[in-house]
Tab-separated table of C-alpha atoms in Angstrom:
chain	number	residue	atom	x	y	z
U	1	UNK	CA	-76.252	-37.035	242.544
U	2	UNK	CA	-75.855	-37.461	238.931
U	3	UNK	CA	-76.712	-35.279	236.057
U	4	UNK	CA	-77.774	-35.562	232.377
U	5	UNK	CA	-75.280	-32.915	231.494
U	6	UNK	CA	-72.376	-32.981	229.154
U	7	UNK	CA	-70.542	-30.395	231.145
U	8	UNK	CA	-71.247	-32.119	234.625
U	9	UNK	CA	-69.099	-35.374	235.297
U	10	UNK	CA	-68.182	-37.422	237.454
U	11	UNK	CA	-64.548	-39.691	237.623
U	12	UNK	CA	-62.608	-42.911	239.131
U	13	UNK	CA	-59.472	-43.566	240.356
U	14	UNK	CA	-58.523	-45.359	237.182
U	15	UNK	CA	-59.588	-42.701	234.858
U	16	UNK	CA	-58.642	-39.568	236.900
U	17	UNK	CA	-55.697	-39.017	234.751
U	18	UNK	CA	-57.602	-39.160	231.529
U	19	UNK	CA	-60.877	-36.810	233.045
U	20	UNK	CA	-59.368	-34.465	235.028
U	21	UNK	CA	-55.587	-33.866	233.992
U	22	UNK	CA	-55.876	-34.303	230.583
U	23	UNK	CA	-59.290	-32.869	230.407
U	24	UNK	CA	-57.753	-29.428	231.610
U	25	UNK	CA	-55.346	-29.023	228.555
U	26	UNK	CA	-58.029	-28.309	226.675
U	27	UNK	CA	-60.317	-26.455	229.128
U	28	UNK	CA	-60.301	-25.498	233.221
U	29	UNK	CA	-61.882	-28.736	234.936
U	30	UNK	CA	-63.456	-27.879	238.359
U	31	UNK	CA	-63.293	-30.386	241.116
U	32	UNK	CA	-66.146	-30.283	243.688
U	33	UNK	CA	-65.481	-32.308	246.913
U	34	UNK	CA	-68.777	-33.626	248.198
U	35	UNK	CA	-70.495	-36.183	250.568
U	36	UNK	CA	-73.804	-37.429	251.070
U	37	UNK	CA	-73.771	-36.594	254.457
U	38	UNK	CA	-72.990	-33.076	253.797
U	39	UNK	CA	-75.149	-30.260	253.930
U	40	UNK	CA	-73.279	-27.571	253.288
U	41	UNK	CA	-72.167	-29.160	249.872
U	42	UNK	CA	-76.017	-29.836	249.311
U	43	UNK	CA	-75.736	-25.825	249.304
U	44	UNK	CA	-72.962	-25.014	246.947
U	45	UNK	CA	-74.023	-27.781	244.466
U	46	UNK	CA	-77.053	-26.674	242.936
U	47	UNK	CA	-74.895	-23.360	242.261
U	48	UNK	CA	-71.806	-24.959	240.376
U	49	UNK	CA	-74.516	-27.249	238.377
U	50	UNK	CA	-76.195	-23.978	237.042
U	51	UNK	CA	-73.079	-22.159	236.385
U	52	UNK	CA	-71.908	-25.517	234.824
U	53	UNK	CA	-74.875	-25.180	232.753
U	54	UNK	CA	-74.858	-21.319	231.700
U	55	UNK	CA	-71.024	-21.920	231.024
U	56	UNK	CA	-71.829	-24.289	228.354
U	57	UNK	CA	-68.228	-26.450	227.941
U	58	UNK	CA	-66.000	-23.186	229.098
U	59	UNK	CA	-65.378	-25.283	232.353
U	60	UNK	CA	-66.247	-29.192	233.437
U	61	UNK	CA	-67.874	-29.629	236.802
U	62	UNK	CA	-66.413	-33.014	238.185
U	63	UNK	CA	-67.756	-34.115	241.489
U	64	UNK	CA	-65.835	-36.288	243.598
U	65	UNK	CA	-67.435	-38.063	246.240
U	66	UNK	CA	-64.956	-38.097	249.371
U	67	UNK	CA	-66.291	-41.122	250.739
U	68	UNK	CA	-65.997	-43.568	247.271
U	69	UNK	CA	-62.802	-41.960	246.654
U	70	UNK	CA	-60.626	-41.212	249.491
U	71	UNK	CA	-57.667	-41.543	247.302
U	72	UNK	CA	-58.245	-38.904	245.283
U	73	UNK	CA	-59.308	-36.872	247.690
U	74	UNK	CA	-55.985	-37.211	249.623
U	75	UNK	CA	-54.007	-36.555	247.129
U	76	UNK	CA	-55.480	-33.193	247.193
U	77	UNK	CA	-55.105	-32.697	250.551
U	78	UNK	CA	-58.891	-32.166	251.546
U	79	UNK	CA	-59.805	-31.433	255.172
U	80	UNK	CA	-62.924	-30.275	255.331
U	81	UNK	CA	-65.864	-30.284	252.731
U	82	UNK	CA	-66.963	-28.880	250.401
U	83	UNK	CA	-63.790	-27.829	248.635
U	84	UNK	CA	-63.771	-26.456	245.275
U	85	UNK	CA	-60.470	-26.616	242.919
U	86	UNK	CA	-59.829	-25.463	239.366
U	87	UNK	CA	-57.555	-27.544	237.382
U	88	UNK	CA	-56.031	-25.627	234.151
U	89	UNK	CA	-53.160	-27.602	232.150
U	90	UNK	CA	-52.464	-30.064	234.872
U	91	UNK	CA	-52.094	-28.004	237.671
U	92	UNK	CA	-54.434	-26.640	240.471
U	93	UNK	CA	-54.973	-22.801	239.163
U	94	UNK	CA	-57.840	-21.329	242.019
U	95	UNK	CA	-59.356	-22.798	245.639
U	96	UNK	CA	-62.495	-21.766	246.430
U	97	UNK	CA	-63.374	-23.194	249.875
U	98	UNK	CA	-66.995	-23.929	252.010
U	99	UNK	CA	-69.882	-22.905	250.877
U	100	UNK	CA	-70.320	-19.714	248.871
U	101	UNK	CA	-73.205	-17.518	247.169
U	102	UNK	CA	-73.853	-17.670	243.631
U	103	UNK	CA	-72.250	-14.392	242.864
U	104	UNK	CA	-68.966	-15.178	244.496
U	105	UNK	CA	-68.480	-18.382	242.860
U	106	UNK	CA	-69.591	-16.603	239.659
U	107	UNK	CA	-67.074	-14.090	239.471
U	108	UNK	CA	-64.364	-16.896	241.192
U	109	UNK	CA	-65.382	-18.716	237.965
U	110	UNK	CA	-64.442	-15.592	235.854
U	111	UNK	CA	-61.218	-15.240	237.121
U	112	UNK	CA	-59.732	-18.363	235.040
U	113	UNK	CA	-62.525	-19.708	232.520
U	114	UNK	CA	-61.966	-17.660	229.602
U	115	UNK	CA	-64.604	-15.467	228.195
U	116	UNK	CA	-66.496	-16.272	225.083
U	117	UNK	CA	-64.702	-13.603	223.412
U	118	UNK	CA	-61.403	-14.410	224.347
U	119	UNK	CA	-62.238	-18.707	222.944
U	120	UNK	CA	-63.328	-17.065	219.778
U	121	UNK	CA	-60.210	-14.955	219.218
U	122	UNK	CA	-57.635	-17.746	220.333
U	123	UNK	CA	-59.354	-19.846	218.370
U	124	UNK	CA	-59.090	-17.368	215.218
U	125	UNK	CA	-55.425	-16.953	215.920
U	126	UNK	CA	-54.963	-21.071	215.585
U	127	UNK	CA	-57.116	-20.576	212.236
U	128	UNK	CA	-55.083	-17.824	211.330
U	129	UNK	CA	-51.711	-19.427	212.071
U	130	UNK	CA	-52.651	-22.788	209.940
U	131	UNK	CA	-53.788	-20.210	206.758
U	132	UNK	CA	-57.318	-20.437	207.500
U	133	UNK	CA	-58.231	-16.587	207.058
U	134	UNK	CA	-61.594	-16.798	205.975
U	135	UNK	CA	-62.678	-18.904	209.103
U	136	UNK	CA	-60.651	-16.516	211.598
U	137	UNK	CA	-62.097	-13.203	210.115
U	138	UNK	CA	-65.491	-15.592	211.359
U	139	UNK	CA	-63.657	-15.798	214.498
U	140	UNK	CA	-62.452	-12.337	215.354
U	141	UNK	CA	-65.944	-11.174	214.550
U	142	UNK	CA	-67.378	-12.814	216.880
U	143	UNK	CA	-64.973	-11.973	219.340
U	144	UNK	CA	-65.430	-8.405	218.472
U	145	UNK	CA	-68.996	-8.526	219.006
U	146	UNK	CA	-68.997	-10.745	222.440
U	147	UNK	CA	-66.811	-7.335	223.640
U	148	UNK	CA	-66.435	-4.474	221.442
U	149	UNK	CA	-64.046	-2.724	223.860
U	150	UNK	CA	-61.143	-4.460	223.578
U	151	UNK	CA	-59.297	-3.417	220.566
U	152	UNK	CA	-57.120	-6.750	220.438
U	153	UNK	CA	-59.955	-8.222	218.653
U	154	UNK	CA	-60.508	-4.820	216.090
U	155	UNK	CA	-56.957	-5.448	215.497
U	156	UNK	CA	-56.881	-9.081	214.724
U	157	UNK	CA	-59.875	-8.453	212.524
U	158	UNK	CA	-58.525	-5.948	210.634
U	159	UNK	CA	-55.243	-7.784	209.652
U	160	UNK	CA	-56.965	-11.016	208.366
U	161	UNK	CA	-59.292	-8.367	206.440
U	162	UNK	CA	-56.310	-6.841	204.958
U	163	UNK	CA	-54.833	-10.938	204.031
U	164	UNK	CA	-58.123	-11.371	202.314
U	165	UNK	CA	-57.074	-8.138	200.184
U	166	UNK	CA	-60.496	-6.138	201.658
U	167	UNK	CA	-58.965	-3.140	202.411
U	168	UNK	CA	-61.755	-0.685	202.452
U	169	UNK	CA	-63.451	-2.899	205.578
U	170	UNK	CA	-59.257	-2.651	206.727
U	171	UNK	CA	-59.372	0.688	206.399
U	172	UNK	CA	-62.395	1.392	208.443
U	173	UNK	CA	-61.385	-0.336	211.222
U	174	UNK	CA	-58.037	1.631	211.464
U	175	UNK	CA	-60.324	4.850	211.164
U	176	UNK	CA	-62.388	3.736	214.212
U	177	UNK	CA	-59.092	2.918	216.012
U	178	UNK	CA	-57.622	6.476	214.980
U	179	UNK	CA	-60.551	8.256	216.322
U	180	UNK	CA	-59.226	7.651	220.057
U	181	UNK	CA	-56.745	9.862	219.210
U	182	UNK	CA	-53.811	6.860	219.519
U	183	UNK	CA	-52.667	3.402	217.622
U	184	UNK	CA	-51.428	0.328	219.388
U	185	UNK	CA	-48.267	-0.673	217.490
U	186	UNK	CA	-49.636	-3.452	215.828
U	187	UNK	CA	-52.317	-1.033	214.517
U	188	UNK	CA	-49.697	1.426	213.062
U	189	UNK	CA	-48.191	-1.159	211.605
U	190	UNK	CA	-51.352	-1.967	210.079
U	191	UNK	CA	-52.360	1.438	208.857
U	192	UNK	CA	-49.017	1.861	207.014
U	193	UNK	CA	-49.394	-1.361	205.319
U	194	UNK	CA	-52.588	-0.313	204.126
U	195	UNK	CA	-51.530	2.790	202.792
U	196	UNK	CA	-48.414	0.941	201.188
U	197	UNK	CA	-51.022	-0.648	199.387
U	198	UNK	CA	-52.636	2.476	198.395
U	199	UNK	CA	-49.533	4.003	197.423
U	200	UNK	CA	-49.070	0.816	194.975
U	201	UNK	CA	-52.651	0.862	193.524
U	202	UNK	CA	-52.803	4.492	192.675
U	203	UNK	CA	-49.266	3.562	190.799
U	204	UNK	CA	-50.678	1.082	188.762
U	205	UNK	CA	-48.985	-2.439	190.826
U	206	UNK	CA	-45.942	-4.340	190.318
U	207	UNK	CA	-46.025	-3.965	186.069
U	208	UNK	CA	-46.296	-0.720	186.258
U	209	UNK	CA	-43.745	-0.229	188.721
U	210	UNK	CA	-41.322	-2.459	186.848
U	211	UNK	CA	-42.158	-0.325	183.738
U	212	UNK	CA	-41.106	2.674	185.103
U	213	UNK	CA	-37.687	1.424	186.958
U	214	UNK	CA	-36.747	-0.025	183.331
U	215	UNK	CA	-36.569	3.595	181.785
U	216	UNK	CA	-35.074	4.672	185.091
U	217	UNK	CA	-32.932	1.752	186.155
U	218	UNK	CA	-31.181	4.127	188.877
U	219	UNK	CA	-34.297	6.313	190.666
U	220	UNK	CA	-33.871	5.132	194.396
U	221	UNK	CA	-37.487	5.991	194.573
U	222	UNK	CA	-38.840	4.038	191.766
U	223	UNK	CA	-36.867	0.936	193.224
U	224	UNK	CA	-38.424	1.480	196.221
U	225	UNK	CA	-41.649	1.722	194.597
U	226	UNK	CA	-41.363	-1.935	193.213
U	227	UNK	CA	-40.402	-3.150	196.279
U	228	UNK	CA	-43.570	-2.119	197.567
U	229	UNK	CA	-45.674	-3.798	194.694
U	230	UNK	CA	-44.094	-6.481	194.921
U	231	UNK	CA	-44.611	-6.847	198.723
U	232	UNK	CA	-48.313	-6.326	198.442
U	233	UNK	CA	-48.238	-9.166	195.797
U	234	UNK	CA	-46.510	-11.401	198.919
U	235	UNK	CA	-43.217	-11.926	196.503
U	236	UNK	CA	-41.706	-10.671	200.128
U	237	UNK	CA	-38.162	-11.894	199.196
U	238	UNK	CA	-37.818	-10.293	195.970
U	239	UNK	CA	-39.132	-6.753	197.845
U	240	UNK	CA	-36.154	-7.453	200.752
U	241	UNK	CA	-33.596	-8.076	198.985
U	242	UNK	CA	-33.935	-5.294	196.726
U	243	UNK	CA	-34.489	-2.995	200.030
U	244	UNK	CA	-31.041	-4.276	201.137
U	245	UNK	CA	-29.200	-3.352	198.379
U	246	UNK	CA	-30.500	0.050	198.908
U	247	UNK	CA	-29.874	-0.098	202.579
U	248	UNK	CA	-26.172	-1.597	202.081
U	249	UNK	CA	-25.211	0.578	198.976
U	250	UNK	CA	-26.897	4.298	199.150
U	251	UNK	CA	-26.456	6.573	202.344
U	252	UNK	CA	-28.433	9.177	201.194
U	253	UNK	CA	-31.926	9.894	202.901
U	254	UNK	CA	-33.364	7.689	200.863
U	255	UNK	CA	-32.098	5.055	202.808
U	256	UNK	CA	-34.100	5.633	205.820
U	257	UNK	CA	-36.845	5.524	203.595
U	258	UNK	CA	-35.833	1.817	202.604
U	259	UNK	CA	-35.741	0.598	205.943
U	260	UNK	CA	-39.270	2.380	207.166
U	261	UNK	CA	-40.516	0.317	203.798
U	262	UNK	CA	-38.657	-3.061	204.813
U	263	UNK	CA	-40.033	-2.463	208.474
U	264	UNK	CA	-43.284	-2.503	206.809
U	265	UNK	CA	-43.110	-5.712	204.944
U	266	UNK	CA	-41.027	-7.138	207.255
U	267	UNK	CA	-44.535	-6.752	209.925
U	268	UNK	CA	-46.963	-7.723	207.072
U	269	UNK	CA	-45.197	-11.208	206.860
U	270	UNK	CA	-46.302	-11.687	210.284
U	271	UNK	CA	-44.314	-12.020	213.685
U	272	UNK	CA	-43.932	-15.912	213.544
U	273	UNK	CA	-42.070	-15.749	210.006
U	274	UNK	CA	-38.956	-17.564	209.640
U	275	UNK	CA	-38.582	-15.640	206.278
U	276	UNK	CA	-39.171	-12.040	208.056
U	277	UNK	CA	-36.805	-13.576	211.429
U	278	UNK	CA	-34.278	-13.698	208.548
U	279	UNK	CA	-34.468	-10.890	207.020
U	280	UNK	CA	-34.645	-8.895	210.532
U	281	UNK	CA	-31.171	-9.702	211.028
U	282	UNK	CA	-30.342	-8.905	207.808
U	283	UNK	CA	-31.624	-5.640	208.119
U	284	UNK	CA	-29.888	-5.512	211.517
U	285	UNK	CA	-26.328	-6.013	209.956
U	286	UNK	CA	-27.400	-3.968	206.947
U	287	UNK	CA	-28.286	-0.690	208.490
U	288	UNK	CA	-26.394	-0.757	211.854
């Protein structure tokens, strides 16, 4: 029983390790226990070579032959054939034993080989983590369109959008999300960045800004303002620390207006920031 297919394999005792274990860091590998003499597995077969198949690479089929390698076999602990077992990251994940219809092994499948929207948008946050945001807009597109629904993927979209400085497409995405009458934090967070950004356009951006704190060196507000220019122009230090010194020095209202604005930039640098981690305690000592 051997196939022609890239996503059906089959393994030794020598290269287990390298086919099966390290195989499933990258993507579930399913083990099918099998013997000639069996008909049963004659039955479930067929099925996990068409679902290997229509699944394309989101899972490899590896059939093990119980009677060339008892070892292997053991190791798992068979009894009784077939026997079906998902590998994911090293370690067995799902069991799906004798012989089963096409729809149960389907939606057994399902329950551990990731969608093709959910490959698309992990793999536009690793594009989006290394800097990449033209290729992981690419990404979370597709993801969007594999499954509309789940606004994790509107979300994504619309935050590489705003990185790439298209804020109208941004801005129409947060008007979609609004129109279900509620916004996912990440999506608030979003939508005030954007209309930071407005707020610092209609002003005229960071010269303009700068121009007007110079004839007004003391206007809380206008400080402010600048910080906010210069946040949208990613100089995210220079728009911190001149929050700070608002936050440490003035404990007027205007202060909890410097904070909601550092909150804001602080989120636009992104959760994984060392630069934003550092600041967040700042901020933390600062104001409390």
């Amino acid at each position: 029983m051997t196939s022609a297919s890239p996503w059906i394999r089959t393994t030794t005792v020598e290269t287990f390790r390298a086919d099966v274990i390290d195989e499933s860091q990258k993507c579930p590998v399913v083990i099918d226990f099998w013997a000639e003499w069996c008909g049963p597995c004659r039955q479930l077969m067929p099925i996990l070579e068409k679902l290997a198949d229509e699944f394309a690479g989101r899972f490899i089929l590896m059939k093990i032959n119980v009677d060339e390698l008892p070892e292997i076999a053991g190791a798992f602990g068979v009894q009784s054939i077939p026997f079906v077992v998902a590998m994911l990251d090293g370690q067995p994940v799902a069991q799906l034993p004798g012989v089963q219809s096409e729809h149960h092994v389907r939606q057994w499948l399902e329950s551990f080989v990731p969608s093709p929207a959910t490959e698309a948008y992990n793999a536009g946050l690793q594009a989006e983590g290394s800097g990449d945001l033209e290729t992981a807009e690419k990404l979370f597109r597709d993801a969007a369109s594999h499954d509309p629904e789940t606004s994790a993927f509107q979300i994504a979209l619309a935050r590489v959008l705003l990185g790439l400085n298209r804020e109208q497409e941004c801005g129409e995405i947060m008007e979609a999300l609004e129109a279900r009458g509620y916004l996912e934090p990440e999506a608030q967070s979003l939508k005030e960045q954007l209309e930071m950004r407005h707020v610092v356009e209609d002003s005229g951006g960071t010269a303009e800004a700068r121009k007007a704190l110079d004839a007004d060196p003391n206007n809380r507000e206008l400080q402010i303002l600048l910080a906010e220019a210069l946040s949208v122009d990613k100089r995210y230090a220079e728009a911190c620390d001149l929050l700070l010194n608002i936050i440490s020095t003035d404990y007027t209202p205007v202060r909890d207006k410097a904070k909601e604005a550092m909150v804001t930039i602080l989120s636009a640098m992104g959760p994984k920031s060392k630069q934003a981690a550092d600041y967040r305690r700042k901020l933390a000592t600062a104001f409390y």
